[in-house]
Coordinates of N, CA and C in Angstrom, one line a residue:
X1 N -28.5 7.2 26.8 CA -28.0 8.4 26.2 C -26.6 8.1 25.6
X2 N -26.7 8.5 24.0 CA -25.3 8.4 24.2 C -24.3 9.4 23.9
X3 N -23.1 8.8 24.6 CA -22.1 10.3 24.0 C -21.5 10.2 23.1
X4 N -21.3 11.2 23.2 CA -20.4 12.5 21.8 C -19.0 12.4 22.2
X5 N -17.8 11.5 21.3 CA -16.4 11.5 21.7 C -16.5 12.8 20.8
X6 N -15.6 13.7 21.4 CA -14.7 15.1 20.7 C -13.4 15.0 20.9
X7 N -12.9 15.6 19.3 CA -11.6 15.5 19.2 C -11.3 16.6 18.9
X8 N -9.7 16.4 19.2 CA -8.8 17.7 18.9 C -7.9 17.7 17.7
X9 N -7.5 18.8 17.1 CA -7.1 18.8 15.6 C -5.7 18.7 16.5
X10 N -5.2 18.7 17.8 CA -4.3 19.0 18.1 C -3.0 17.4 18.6
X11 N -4.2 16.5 18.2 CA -3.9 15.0 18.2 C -3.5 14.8 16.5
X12 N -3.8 16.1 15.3 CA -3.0 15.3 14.5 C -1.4 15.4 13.9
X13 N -1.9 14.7 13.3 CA -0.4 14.5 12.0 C -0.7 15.0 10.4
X14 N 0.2 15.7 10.3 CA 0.2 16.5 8.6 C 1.0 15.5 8.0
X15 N 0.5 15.1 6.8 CA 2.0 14.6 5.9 C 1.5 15.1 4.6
X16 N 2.1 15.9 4.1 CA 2.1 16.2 2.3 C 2.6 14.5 1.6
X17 N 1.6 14.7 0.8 CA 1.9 13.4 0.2 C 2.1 13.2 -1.5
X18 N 3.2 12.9 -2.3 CA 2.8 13.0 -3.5 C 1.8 11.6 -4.0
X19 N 1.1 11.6 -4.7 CA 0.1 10.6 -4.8 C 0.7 9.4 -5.6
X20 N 1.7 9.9 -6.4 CA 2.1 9.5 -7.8 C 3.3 8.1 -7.2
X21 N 4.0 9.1 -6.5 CA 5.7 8.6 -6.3 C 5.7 9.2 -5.0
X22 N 5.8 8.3 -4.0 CA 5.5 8.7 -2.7 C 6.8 8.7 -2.0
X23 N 7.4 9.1 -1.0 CA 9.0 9.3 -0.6 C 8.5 7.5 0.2
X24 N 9.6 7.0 0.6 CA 9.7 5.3 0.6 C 8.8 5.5 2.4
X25 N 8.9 6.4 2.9 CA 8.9 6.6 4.0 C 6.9 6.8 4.1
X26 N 6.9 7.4 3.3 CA 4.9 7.4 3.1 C 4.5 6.8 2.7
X27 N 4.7 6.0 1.9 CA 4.0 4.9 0.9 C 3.1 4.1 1.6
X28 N 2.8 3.2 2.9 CA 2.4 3.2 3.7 C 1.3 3.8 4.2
X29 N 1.5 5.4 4.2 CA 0.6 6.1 4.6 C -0.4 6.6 3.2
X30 N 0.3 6.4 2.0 CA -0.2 7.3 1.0 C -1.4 5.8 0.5
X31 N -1.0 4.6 0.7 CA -2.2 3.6 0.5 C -3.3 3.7 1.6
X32 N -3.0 3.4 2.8 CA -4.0 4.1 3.7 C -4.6 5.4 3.2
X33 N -4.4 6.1 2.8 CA -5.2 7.1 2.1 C -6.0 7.2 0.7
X34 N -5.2 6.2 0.3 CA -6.3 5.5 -0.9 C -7.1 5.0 -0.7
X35 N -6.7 4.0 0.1 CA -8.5 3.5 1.0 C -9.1 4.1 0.9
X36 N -9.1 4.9 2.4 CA -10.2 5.8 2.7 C -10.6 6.9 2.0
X37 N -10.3 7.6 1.3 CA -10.5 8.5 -0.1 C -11.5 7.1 -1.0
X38 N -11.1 6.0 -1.2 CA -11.7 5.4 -2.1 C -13.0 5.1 -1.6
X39 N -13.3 4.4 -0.3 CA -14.1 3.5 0.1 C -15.6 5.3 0.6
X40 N -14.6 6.3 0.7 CA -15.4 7.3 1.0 C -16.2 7.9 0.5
X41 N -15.2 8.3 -1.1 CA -16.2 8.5 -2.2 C -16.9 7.5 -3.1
X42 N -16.9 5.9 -2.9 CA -17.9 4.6 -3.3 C -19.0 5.4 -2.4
X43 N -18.8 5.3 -1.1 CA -20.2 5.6 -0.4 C -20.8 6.7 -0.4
X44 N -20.5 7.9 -1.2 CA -21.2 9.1 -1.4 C -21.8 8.8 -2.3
X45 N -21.0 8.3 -3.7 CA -21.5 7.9 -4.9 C -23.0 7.0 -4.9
X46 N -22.5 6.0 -3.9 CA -24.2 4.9 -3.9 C -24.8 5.5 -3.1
X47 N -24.4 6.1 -2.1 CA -25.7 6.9 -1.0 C -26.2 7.8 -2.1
X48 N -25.8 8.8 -3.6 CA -26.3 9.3 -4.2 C -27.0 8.8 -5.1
X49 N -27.1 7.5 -5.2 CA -27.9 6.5 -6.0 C -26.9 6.5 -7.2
X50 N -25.6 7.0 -7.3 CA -24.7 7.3 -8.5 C -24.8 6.0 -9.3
X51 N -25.5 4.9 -9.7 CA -25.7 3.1 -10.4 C -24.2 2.9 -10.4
X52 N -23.6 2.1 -10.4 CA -22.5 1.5 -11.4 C -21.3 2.9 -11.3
X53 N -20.6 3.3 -10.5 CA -20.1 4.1 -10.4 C -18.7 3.7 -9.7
X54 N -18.1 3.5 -10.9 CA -16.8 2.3 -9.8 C -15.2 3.6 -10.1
X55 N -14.8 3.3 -8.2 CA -13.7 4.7 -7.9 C -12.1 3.8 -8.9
X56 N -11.8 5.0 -9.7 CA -10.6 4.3 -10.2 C -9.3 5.1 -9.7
X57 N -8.0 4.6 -9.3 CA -7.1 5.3 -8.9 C -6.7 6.5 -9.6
X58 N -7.0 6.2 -10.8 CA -6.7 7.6 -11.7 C -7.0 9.0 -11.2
X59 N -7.9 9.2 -10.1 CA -8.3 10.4 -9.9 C -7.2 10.6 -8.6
X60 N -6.8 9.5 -7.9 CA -6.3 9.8 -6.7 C -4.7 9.8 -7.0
X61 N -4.5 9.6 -8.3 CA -2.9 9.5 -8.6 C -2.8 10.3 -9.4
X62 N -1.6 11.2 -9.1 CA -0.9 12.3 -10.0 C -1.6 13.7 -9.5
X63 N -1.6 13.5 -8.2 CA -2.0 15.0 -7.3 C -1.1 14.9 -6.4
X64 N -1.4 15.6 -5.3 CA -0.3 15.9 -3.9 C -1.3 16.0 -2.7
X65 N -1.6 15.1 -2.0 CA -2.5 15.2 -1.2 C -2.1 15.7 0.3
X66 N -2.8 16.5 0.8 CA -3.4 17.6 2.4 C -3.2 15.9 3.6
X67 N -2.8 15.5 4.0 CA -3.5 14.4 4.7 C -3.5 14.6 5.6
X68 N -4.5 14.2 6.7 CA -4.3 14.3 8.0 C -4.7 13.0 8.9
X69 N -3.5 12.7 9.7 CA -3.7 11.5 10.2 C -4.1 11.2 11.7
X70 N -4.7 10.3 12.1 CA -5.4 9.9 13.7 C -4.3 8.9 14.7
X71 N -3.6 8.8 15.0 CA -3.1 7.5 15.6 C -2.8 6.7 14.4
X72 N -2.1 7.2 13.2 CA -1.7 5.9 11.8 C -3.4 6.1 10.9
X73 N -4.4 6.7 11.1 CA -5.2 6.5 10.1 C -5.8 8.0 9.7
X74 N -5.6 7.9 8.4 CA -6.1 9.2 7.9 C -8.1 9.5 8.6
X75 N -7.9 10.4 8.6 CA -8.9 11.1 9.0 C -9.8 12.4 7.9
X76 N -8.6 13.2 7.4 CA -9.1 14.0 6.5 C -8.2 14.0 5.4
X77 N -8.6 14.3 4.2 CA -8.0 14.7 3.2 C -8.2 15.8 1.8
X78 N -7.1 15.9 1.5 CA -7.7 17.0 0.5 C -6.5 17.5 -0.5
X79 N -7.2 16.9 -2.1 CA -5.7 17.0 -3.2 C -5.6 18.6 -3.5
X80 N -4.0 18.6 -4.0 CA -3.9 20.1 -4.9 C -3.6 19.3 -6.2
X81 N -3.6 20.2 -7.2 CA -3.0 19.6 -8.2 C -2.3 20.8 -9.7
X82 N -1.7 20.6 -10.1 CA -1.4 22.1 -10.8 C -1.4 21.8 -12.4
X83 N -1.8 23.0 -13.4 CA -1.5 23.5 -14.3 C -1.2 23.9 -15.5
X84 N -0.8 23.9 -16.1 CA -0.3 25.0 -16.6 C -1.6 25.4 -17.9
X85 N -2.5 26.4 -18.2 CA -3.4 26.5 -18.8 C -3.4 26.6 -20.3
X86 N -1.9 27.2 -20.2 CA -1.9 27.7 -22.0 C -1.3 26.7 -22.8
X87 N -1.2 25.3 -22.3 CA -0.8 23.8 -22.7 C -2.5 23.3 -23.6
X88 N -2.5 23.2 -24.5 CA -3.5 22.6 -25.3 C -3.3 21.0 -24.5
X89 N -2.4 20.3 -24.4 CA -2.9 18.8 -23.9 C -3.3 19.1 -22.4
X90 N -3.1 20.2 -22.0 CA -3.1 20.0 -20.2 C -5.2 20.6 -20.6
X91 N -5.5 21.4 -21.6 CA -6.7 21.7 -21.9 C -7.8 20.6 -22.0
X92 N -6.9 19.9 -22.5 CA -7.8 18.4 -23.0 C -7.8 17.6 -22.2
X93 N -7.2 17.5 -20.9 CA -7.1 16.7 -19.9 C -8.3 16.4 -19.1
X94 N -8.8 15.0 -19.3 CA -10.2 14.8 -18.4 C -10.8 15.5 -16.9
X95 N -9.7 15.8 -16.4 CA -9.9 16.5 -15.5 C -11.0 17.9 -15.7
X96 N -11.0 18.6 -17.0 CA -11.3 19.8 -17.5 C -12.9 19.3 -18.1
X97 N -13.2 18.1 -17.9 CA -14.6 17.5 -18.8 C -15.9 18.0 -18.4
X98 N -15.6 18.8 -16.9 CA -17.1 19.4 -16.5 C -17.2 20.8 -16.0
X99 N -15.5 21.5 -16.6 CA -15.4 22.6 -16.3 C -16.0 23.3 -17.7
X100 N -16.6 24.3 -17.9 CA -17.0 25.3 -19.2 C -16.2 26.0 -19.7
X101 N -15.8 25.6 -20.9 CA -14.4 26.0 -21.6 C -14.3 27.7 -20.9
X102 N -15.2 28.7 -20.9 CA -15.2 29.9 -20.3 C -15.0 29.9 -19.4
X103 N -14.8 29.6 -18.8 CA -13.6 29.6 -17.1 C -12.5 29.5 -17.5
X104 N -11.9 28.1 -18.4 CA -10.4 28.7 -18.5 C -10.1 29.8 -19.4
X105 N -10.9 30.0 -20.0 CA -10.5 31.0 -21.1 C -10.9 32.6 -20.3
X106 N -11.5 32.6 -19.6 CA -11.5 33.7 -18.5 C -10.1 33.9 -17.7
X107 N -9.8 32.8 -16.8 CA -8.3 32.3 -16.4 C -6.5 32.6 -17.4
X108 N -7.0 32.7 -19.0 CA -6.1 33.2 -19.5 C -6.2 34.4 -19.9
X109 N -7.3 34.6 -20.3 CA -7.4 36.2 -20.3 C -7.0 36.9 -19.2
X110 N -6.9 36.5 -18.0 CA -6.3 37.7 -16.8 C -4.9 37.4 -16.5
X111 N -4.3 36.4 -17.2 CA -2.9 36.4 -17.6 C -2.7 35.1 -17.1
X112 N -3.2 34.1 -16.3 CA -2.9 33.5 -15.6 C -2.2 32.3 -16.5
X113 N -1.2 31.6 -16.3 CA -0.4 30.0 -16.8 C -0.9 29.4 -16.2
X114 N -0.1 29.1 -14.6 CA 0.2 27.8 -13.9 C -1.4 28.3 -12.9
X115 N -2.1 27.3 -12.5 CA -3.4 27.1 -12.1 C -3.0 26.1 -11.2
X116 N -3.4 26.2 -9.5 CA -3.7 25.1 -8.8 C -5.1 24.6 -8.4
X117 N -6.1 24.1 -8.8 CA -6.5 23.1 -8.5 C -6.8 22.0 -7.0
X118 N -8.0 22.4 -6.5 CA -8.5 21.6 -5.3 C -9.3 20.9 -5.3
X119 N -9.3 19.4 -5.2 CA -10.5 18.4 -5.2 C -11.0 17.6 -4.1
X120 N -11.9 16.6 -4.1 CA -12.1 15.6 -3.3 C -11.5 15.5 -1.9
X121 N -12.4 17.0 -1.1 CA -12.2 16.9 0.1 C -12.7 15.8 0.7
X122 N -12.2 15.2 2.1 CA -12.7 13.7 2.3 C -12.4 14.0 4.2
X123 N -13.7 14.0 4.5 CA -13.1 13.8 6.0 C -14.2 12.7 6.7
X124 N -13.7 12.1 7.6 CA -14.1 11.1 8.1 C -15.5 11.5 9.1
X125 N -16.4 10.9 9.4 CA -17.6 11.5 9.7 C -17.4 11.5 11.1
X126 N -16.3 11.1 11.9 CA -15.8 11.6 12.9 C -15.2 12.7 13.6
X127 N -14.6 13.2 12.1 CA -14.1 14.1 12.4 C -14.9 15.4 11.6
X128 N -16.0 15.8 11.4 CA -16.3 16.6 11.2 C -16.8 17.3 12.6
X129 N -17.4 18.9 11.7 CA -16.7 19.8 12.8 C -18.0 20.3 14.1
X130 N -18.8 19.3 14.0 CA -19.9 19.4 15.5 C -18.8 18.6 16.2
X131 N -18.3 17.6 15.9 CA -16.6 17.5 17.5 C -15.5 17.7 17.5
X132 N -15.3 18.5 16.7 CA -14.0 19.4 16.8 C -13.8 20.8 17.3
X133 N -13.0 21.3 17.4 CA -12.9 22.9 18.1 C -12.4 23.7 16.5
X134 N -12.6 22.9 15.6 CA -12.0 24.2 14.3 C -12.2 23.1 13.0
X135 N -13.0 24.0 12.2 CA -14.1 22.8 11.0 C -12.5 22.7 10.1
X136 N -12.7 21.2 10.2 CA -12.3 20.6 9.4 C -11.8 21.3 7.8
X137 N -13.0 21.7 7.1 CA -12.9 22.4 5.5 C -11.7 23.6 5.8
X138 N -11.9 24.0 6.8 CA -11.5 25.5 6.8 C -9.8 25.0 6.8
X139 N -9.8 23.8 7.4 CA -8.3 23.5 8.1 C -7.5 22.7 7.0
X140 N -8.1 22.4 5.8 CA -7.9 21.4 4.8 C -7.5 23.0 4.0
X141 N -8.8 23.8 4.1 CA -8.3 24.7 2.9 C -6.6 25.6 3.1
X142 N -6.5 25.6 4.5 CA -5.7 26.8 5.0 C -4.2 25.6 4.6
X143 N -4.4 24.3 4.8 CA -3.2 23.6 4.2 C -3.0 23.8 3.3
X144 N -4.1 23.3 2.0 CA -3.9 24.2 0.5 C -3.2 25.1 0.2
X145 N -3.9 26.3 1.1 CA -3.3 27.8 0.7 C -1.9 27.9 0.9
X146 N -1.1 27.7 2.2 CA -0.3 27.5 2.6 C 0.8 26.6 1.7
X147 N 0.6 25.3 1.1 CA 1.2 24.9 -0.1 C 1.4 25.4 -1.5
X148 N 0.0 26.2 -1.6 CA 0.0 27.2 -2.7 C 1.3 28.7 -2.4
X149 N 1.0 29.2 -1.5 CA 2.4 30.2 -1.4 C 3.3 29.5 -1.0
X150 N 3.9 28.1 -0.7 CA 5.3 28.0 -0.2 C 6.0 27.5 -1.5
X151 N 5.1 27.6 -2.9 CA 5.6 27.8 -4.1 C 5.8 28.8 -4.7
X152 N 5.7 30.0 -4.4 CA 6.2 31.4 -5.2 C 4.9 31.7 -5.6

């Protein structure tokens, strides 16, 4: 038989990370999180039979990533990223390639500019939430939210 290690969210570590330009003190931690973000979503991708699907940093740079770390190793993560809608180049930005122009144009119409943006949640299959005491998503999102108001 074997067992089930359970963990506690109470063993981790938060670090806000900018993805881009990391303070000298994360950098360290913000490549460990490239990894695992990277090597995480390769293996969703080929477990989805995705062919030829190769992870480029581009997605994981120029956001602000949720991280959460185990003893020095990320465990979960999860980017924000912001905005501004009524920018024609920010419109055209690849990022927008599989959104339906009617969303943002719904998004301007109710007044909205600056837009945050959440992507590529990433938690370690360890740490999801049959051994935890509090799911993981919920704990990733509540960071988000939490970064989203401590901006105005």
């Amino acid at each position: 038989m074997e067992l089930i290690k359970h963990y506690s969210v109470y063993d981790l570590d938060y670090h806000l990370i900018n993805t881009r330009n990391p303070i000298s003190s994360q950098t360290a931690q913000c490549e460990k999180a490239y990894q695992f973000w990277k090597n995480s979503w390769q293996n969703t991708f080929d477990s989805l039979g995705v062919n030829g699907h190769k992870m480029f940093s581009d997605d994981f740079l120029d956001r602000e990533v949720n991280a959460l770390f185990h003893h020095g190793e990320p465990v979960a993560l999860f980017f924000n990223n912001w905005f501004d809608i009524t920018r024609q180049s920010t419109l055209d930005h690849s990022y927008f390639k599989n959104h339906p122009p009617q969303v943002l144009s719904f998004l301007k119409e109710m007044g909205f500019k600056n837009v945050m943006f959440l992507s590529y949640m990433t938690v370690h299959p360890n740490w999801r939430s049959q051994f935890i005491e509090v799911s993981m998503p919920d704990l990733l999102f509540s960071l988000s939210i939490s970064r989203f108001k401590s901006l105005g």
